[in-house]
Tab-separated table of C-alpha atoms in Angstrom:
chain	number	residue	atom	x	y	z
A	600	MET	CA	91.856	84.200	112.588
A	601	VAL	CA	90.219	84.536	109.065
A	602	GLU	CA	92.128	82.342	106.546
A	603	ALA	CA	92.925	82.978	102.799
A	604	HIS	CA	90.814	81.887	100.494
A	605	PRO	CA	91.261	78.760	97.992
A	606	ALA	CA	92.984	79.905	95.341
A	607	PRO	CA	91.416	81.060	92.320
A	608	GLY	CA	89.692	78.242	90.206
A	609	ARG	CA	90.217	76.000	93.079
A	610	GLU	CA	87.022	77.452	94.837
A	611	ASN	CA	84.535	73.877	97.080
A	612	GLY	CA	80.974	73.616	96.703
A	613	ALA	CA	78.244	73.991	94.427
A	614	GLY	CA	78.569	75.589	91.011
A	615	ALA	CA	82.187	76.565	91.923
A	616	PRO	CA	84.565	75.822	88.770
A	617	SER	CA	86.642	72.577	88.797
A	618	ARG	CA	90.762	73.098	88.227
A	619	ASP	CA	89.393	71.749	84.266
A	620	GLN	CA	87.249	75.012	84.496
A	621	SER	CA	90.017	76.959	85.632
A	622	PRO	CA	90.883	80.235	83.841
A	623	PHE	CA	94.064	79.647	85.644
A	624	VAL	CA	97.221	76.639	85.224
A	625	GLU	CA	98.566	75.880	88.401
A	626	LEU	CA	102.195	74.768	88.569
A	627	ASP	CA	103.935	73.517	92.082
A	628	ARG	CA	107.177	74.476	92.181
A	629	ASP	CA	109.452	71.563	90.755
A	630	ARG	CA	107.601	71.960	87.654
A	631	TRP	CA	107.612	75.863	87.633
A	632	SER	CA	111.610	75.928	88.415
A	633	ALA	CA	111.878	73.509	85.814
A	634	LEU	CA	110.224	75.782	83.015
A	635	ALA	CA	114.004	77.926	82.164
A	636	PRO	CA	116.340	75.838	83.475
A	637	ALA	CA	118.636	77.805	81.167
A	638	THR	CA	118.008	81.092	82.248
A	639	PRO	CA	121.413	82.641	83.899
A	640	GLN	CA	121.618	83.635	87.585
A	641	PRO	CA	122.355	87.601	87.407
A	642	LEU	CA	122.042	88.099	90.694
A	643	THR	CA	124.627	87.634	93.752
A	644	GLU	CA	124.384	87.383	97.998
A	645	HIS	CA	125.459	90.739	98.056
A	646	GLU	CA	122.571	92.188	95.975
A	647	LEU	CA	120.373	90.482	97.562
A	648	ILE	CA	120.704	91.688	100.334
A	649	GLY	CA	120.168	94.924	99.434
A	650	LEU	CA	116.143	94.054	97.702
A	651	ARG	CA	115.196	92.423	100.954
A	652	GLY	CA	112.331	94.174	102.891
A	653	LEU	CA	112.024	93.699	106.479
A	654	GLY	CA	111.795	90.134	107.627
A	655	ASP	CA	111.894	88.449	104.265
A	656	GLN	CA	113.777	85.092	103.698
A	657	LEU	CA	114.041	86.121	100.261
A	658	ASP	CA	117.845	83.777	99.227
A	659	LEU	CA	119.688	82.979	96.074
A	660	ARG	CA	117.511	78.730	95.673
A	661	GLU	CA	114.536	81.241	95.874
A	662	VAL	CA	115.477	83.982	93.183
A	663	ALA	CA	117.249	80.925	90.632
A	664	GLU	CA	113.410	78.535	91.132
A	665	VAL	CA	110.736	80.927	91.240
A	666	TYR	CA	111.936	84.764	89.953
A	667	GLN	CA	114.035	83.874	87.040
A	668	PRO	CA	111.593	81.182	85.588
A	669	LEU	CA	109.019	84.496	86.374
A	670	SER	CA	111.541	86.966	84.930
A	671	ARG	CA	111.932	85.498	81.482
A	672	LEU	CA	108.296	84.939	81.120
A	673	LEU	CA	107.557	88.331	81.979
A	674	ASN	CA	110.398	89.030	79.170
A	675	LEU	CA	108.096	87.003	76.749
A	676	TYR	CA	105.147	89.466	76.792
A	677	ALA	CA	106.931	92.066	76.930
A	678	ALA	CA	108.716	91.212	73.845
A	679	GLY	CA	105.101	89.835	72.581
A	680	ALA	CA	103.506	93.387	74.031
A	681	ARG	CA	106.070	95.274	71.909
A	682	ASP	CA	105.585	92.732	68.341
A	683	LEU	CA	102.004	93.311	68.102
A	684	HIS	CA	102.265	97.414	69.382
A	685	THR	CA	104.446	97.928	66.413
A	686	ALA	CA	102.409	95.493	63.483
A	687	THR	CA	99.481	97.471	65.147
A	688	ARG	CA	101.467	100.690	64.252
A	689	GLU	CA	102.337	99.379	60.893
A	690	PHE	CA	98.926	98.777	60.521
A	691	LEU	CA	97.565	102.000	61.010
A	692	GLY	CA	100.081	103.662	59.778
A	693	ASP	CA	100.838	105.291	62.796
A	694	ARG	CA	104.675	106.479	64.363
A	695	GLY	CA	104.269	107.268	67.859
A	696	PRO	CA	106.314	106.114	69.960
A	697	ARG	CA	106.332	102.579	71.333
A	698	THR	CA	104.570	102.474	74.811
A	699	PRO	CA	105.915	101.413	78.091
A	700	PHE	CA	104.885	97.708	79.244
A	701	VAL	CA	103.209	97.620	82.547
A	702	ILE	CA	103.125	95.052	85.109
A	703	GLY	CA	101.285	95.657	88.761
A	704	VAL	CA	102.451	93.783	91.691
A	705	ALA	CA	99.171	92.920	94.392
A	706	GLY	CA	99.187	92.133	97.790
A	707	SER	CA	98.814	92.395	101.111
A	708	VAL	CA	100.944	94.652	103.766
A	709	ALA	CA	103.640	92.337	104.681
A	710	VAL	CA	103.583	90.015	102.456
A	711	GLY	CA	106.506	90.502	100.490
A	712	LYS	CA	105.227	92.188	97.656
A	713	SER	CA	107.582	95.309	97.804
A	714	THR	CA	111.132	92.912	97.598
A	715	ILE	CA	109.415	90.697	94.909
A	716	ALA	CA	108.414	94.552	92.597
A	717	ARG	CA	111.804	95.512	93.710
A	718	LEU	CA	113.851	91.799	92.646
A	719	LEU	CA	111.647	91.349	89.266
A	720	ARG	CA	113.078	95.245	88.212
A	721	GLU	CA	116.689	94.197	89.546
A	722	LEU	CA	115.667	91.025	87.620
A	723	LEU	CA	113.960	92.932	84.083
A	724	SER	CA	116.625	95.795	83.554
A	725	ARG	CA	119.636	92.388	82.910
A	726	TRP	CA	117.231	91.280	79.375
A	727	ASP	CA	119.098	92.416	76.920
A	728	ASP	CA	116.050	93.748	75.549
A	729	THR	CA	114.658	95.626	78.457
A	730	PRO	CA	117.156	97.363	79.913
A	731	ARG	CA	115.412	100.300	80.973
A	732	VAL	CA	112.791	99.032	84.241
A	733	GLU	CA	111.279	101.456	86.175
A	734	ARG	CA	109.221	101.381	89.856
A	735	VAL	CA	106.616	102.926	91.904
A	736	THR	CA	105.172	102.518	94.550
A	737	THR	CA	100.770	103.723	95.065
A	738	ASP	CA	101.815	104.958	98.407
A	739	GLY	CA	103.051	107.885	95.990
A	740	PHE	CA	99.404	108.115	95.319
A	741	LEU	CA	98.040	108.780	98.981
A	742	LEU	CA	95.932	111.108	99.973
A	743	PRO	CA	98.311	113.810	102.414
A	744	THR	CA	97.561	113.012	105.673
A	745	ALA	CA	95.751	116.359	106.617
A	746	GLU	CA	93.440	115.676	103.740
A	747	LEU	CA	92.624	111.779	105.368
A	748	SER	CA	91.703	113.415	108.860
A	749	ARG	CA	90.020	116.081	107.274
A	750	ARG	CA	87.686	113.587	105.804
A	751	GLY	CA	88.003	111.024	108.905
A	752	ILE	CA	89.715	108.685	107.184
A	753	LEU	CA	93.019	108.564	108.577
A	754	HIS	CA	92.723	104.842	110.008
A	755	ARG	CA	91.629	103.648	106.677
A	756	LYS	CA	94.881	104.358	105.199
A	757	GLY	CA	95.505	101.954	102.982
A	758	PHE	CA	92.025	101.182	101.932
A	759	PRO	CA	90.807	102.446	98.099
A	760	GLU	CA	89.270	105.712	99.322
A	761	SER	CA	92.207	106.269	101.007
A	762	TYR	CA	94.175	107.115	97.731
A	763	ASP	CA	94.051	110.208	95.025
A	764	ARG	CA	92.987	107.297	92.540
A	765	ARG	CA	92.363	110.314	89.677
A	766	THR	CA	96.059	111.088	90.081
A	767	LEU	CA	97.469	107.884	89.743
A	768	LEU	CA	95.178	106.768	86.460
A	769	ARG	CA	96.096	109.913	84.711
A	770	PHE	CA	99.922	109.352	85.716
A	771	VAL	CA	99.851	105.023	84.413
A	772	SER	CA	97.454	106.044	81.263
A	773	ARG	CA	100.589	109.253	80.386
A	774	ILE	CA	102.950	106.717	80.822
A	775	LYS	CA	100.509	104.140	78.316
A	776	ALA	CA	100.522	107.330	76.027
A	777	GLY	CA	104.462	106.964	75.004
A	778	ALA	CA	104.901	110.310	77.106
A	779	GLU	CA	108.222	111.809	77.548
A	780	GLU	CA	108.552	111.829	81.204
A	781	VAL	CA	106.346	111.495	83.379
A	782	ARG	CA	106.162	112.662	87.903
A	783	ALA	CA	104.577	110.951	89.959
A	784	PRO	CA	104.372	112.417	94.026
A	785	VAL	CA	106.981	110.667	97.108
A	786	TYR	CA	105.578	108.883	100.146
A	787	SER	CA	107.624	109.017	102.991
A	788	HIS	CA	107.887	106.059	105.742
A	789	LEU	CA	109.300	108.655	108.427
A	790	SER	CA	106.457	110.896	108.370
A	791	TYR	CA	104.042	109.030	106.819
A	792	ASP	CA	103.172	111.463	104.677
A	793	ILE	CA	103.706	112.875	101.266
A	794	ILE	CA	106.829	114.653	100.731
A	795	PRO	CA	105.734	118.338	99.692
A	796	GLY	CA	107.409	119.095	96.599
A	797	ALA	CA	108.782	115.850	95.962
A	798	GLU	CA	108.673	113.963	93.022
A	799	ILE	CA	110.177	111.081	91.250
A	800	ILE	CA	110.392	111.399	87.134
A	801	VAL	CA	109.873	108.379	84.816
A	802	ARG	CA	111.988	108.836	81.702
A	803	ARG	CA	109.392	106.466	78.941
A	804	PRO	CA	110.886	103.314	80.475
A	805	ASP	CA	110.550	100.107	78.171
A	806	ILE	CA	108.988	98.856	81.338
A	807	LEU	CA	107.077	100.025	84.469
A	808	ILE	CA	105.941	98.207	87.272
A	809	VAL	CA	103.409	99.701	89.887
A	810	GLU	CA	102.549	97.892	93.212
A	811	GLY	CA	100.849	99.016	95.830
A	812	LEU	CA	97.809	97.295	97.947
A	813	ASN	CA	94.992	97.879	95.865
A	814	VAL	CA	96.088	98.070	92.006
A	815	LEU	CA	94.107	95.464	91.058
A	816	GLN	CA	91.189	97.587	92.472
A	817	PRO	CA	88.019	97.202	89.538
A	818	PRO	CA	86.636	100.985	88.395
A	819	GLY	CA	85.006	102.633	91.094
A	820	PRO	CA	82.040	104.403	92.089
A	821	GLY	CA	80.987	106.607	89.371
A	822	ALA	CA	84.245	105.876	87.120
A	823	SER	CA	84.420	104.148	83.924
A	824	LEU	CA	88.812	103.247	83.978
A	825	ALA	CA	90.532	101.384	86.642
A	826	VAL	CA	94.205	101.874	86.995
A	827	SER	CA	94.209	97.951	86.541
A	828	ASP	CA	92.442	98.280	82.599
A	829	LEU	CA	96.117	99.818	82.213
A	830	PHE	CA	97.998	96.768	82.842
A	831	ASP	CA	99.887	94.210	80.808
A	832	PHE	CA	100.493	91.612	83.551
A	833	THR	CA	99.593	91.923	87.121
A	834	VAL	CA	101.123	89.357	89.812
A	835	TYR	CA	99.331	88.949	93.105
A	836	VAL	CA	101.591	88.039	96.102
A	837	ASP	CA	99.633	85.075	98.080
A	838	ALA	CA	99.451	83.383	101.883
A	839	ARG	CA	97.286	82.245	104.032
A	840	THR	CA	96.444	85.806	106.269
A	841	SER	CA	97.028	83.995	109.604
A	842	ASP	CA	100.883	83.862	108.299
A	843	ILE	CA	100.641	87.488	107.536
A	844	ALA	CA	99.398	88.368	109.592
A	845	ASP	CA	102.234	86.991	111.826
A	846	TRP	CA	104.852	88.132	109.639
A	847	TYR	CA	103.157	91.272	109.847
A	848	GLU	CA	103.252	91.439	114.049
A	849	GLN	CA	107.227	90.441	113.765
A	850	ARG	CA	107.822	93.380	111.489
A	851	PHE	CA	106.652	95.750	113.396
A	852	LEU	CA	108.510	94.608	116.577
A	853	LYS	CA	111.683	94.687	113.761
A	854	LEU	CA	110.987	98.987	113.657
A	855	GLN	CA	109.528	99.430	116.760
A	856	ARG	CA	113.479	98.750	117.926
A	857	GLY	CA	114.484	100.257	114.735
A	858	ALA	CA	112.715	102.949	112.912
A	859	PHE	CA	110.687	104.017	115.443
A	860	SER	CA	113.467	104.882	117.626
A	861	ASP	CA	113.876	108.010	115.265
A	862	PRO	CA	112.301	111.255	116.767
A	863	ARG	CA	111.497	112.265	113.599
A	864	SER	CA	109.043	108.741	113.051
A	865	TYR	CA	105.531	109.275	112.908
A	866	PHE	CA	105.433	106.262	114.870
A	867	HIS	CA	107.885	107.188	117.145
A	868	ARG	CA	105.303	106.808	119.763
A	869	TYR	CA	105.606	103.113	120.117
A	870	ALA	CA	109.297	103.467	120.575
A	871	SER	CA	109.534	102.884	123.950
A	872	LEU	CA	106.901	99.653	124.892
A	873	SER	CA	107.458	96.167	126.224
A	874	GLU	CA	107.978	93.501	123.793
A	875	ASP	CA	104.407	92.513	124.933
A	876	GLU	CA	102.738	96.171	124.383
A	877	ALA	CA	104.245	95.793	121.041
A	878	ARG	CA	102.668	92.343	120.181
A	879	ILE	CA	99.011	93.751	121.398
A	880	THR	CA	99.597	96.955	119.648
A	881	ALA	CA	100.924	95.004	116.318
A	882	ARG	CA	97.934	93.097	116.869
A	883	ARG	CA	95.179	95.179	116.986
A	884	ILE	CA	96.251	97.889	114.489
A	885	TRP	CA	96.052	94.010	111.970
A	886	GLY	CA	93.237	93.316	113.407
A	887	ASP	CA	91.086	96.912	112.876
A	888	ILE	CA	92.933	97.821	109.937
A	889	ASN	CA	95.309	95.104	107.538
A	890	GLU	CA	92.633	92.812	107.901
A	891	PRO	CA	89.541	94.303	106.886
A	892	ASN	CA	90.862	95.531	103.826
A	893	LEU	CA	92.996	92.297	102.683
A	894	THR	CA	89.745	90.773	103.595
A	895	GLN	CA	87.332	93.463	102.153
A	896	ASN	CA	89.465	94.913	99.111
A	897	ILE	CA	92.846	93.255	98.386
A	898	LEU	CA	91.752	88.866	98.235
A	899	PRO	CA	88.408	89.414	96.250
A	900	THR	CA	91.037	91.291	93.648
A	901	ARG	CA	92.889	88.308	93.139
A	902	ALA	CA	91.058	86.034	91.073
A	903	ARG	CA	91.811	89.368	88.300
A	904	ALA	CA	95.423	88.918	88.760
A	905	SER	CA	97.405	87.350	85.327
A	906	LEU	CA	99.700	85.337	87.621
A	907	VAL	CA	99.787	84.515	91.567
A	908	LEU	CA	102.605	83.689	93.861
A	909	ARG	CA	101.345	81.543	96.644
A	910	LYS	CA	104.002	81.662	100.020
A	911	GLU	CA	103.695	79.658	102.336
A	912	ARG	CA	104.499	80.107	105.920
A	913	ASP	CA	108.681	80.736	105.289
A	914	HIS	CA	107.952	83.097	102.501
A	915	THR	CA	108.967	80.988	100.044
A	916	VAL	CA	106.569	79.893	97.001
A	917	SER	CA	105.407	77.208	97.055
A	918	THR	CA	102.657	77.554	93.745
A	919	VAL	CA	102.476	79.689	91.184
A	920	LEU	CA	99.200	80.362	88.851
A	921	LEU	CA	99.011	81.325	86.192
A	922	ARG	CA	95.769	82.645	83.830
A	923	LYS	CA	95.404	80.824	80.419
A	924	ILE	CA	95.403	82.480	77.404
């Protein structure tokens, strides 16, 4: 089992940066949670249940100690970007619309990034100056299953080449340009495919959260711009690879006993597996697809993030790394 690499800036070996040379400030949980002691707790347990993903152990203490300070930091960054934008418009004599603050959230399958993105949307929308917060996942920008099959890359779904990167870049570019209305395709986890004709409509939010496996990728071959170049702030959700593999297996078992039982599910063929067979299948899928994607494509982008949340085996965040300004 491959383990996650050391945190950015803490690599060992000849020529590697020391902590003093790192572009990140490293904060343990106690120090991080103390940074915003006066931040109110706006969530109830009932609301939190609705935000949790399958297998996530998120509780109100975790929200108060980790994600409330993060929401305050993001609120400060958004306010700073807004002030800078206003000053720049005045300097240029430009009366154009204010552009949304865009946050990217990246990380492996099963690491909990979707729950974190949903939680941040809820928390950020409760600040007075950012009431309109939208969330879009890059799943909607996957190529349709038929196209992936035609290209012979269905087995590489989730890898960078399986996305319609041009359409994703165009979508975020229009958001950043202040377009009144921007539309995104919709993905169904039940059918494992894009839903024909379905759209998400984003209407000039204060903040847009874009969540996905590979949102921190640099420009692809022959491209001069990547979607990550348009983000104002980025979060990478990190954990040991062996822990993520266990979380993926546990999630697969829960889905196998739940959503896969629906005859309409793309994965319905797994519903009748015994628990031992389901575990073997989950480990095979992880080893053949998700782990290679993590180690080859996702993990190498971690050092490009503005902030890294390092999770322990019980899903709690133990360390926060914030890029120095």
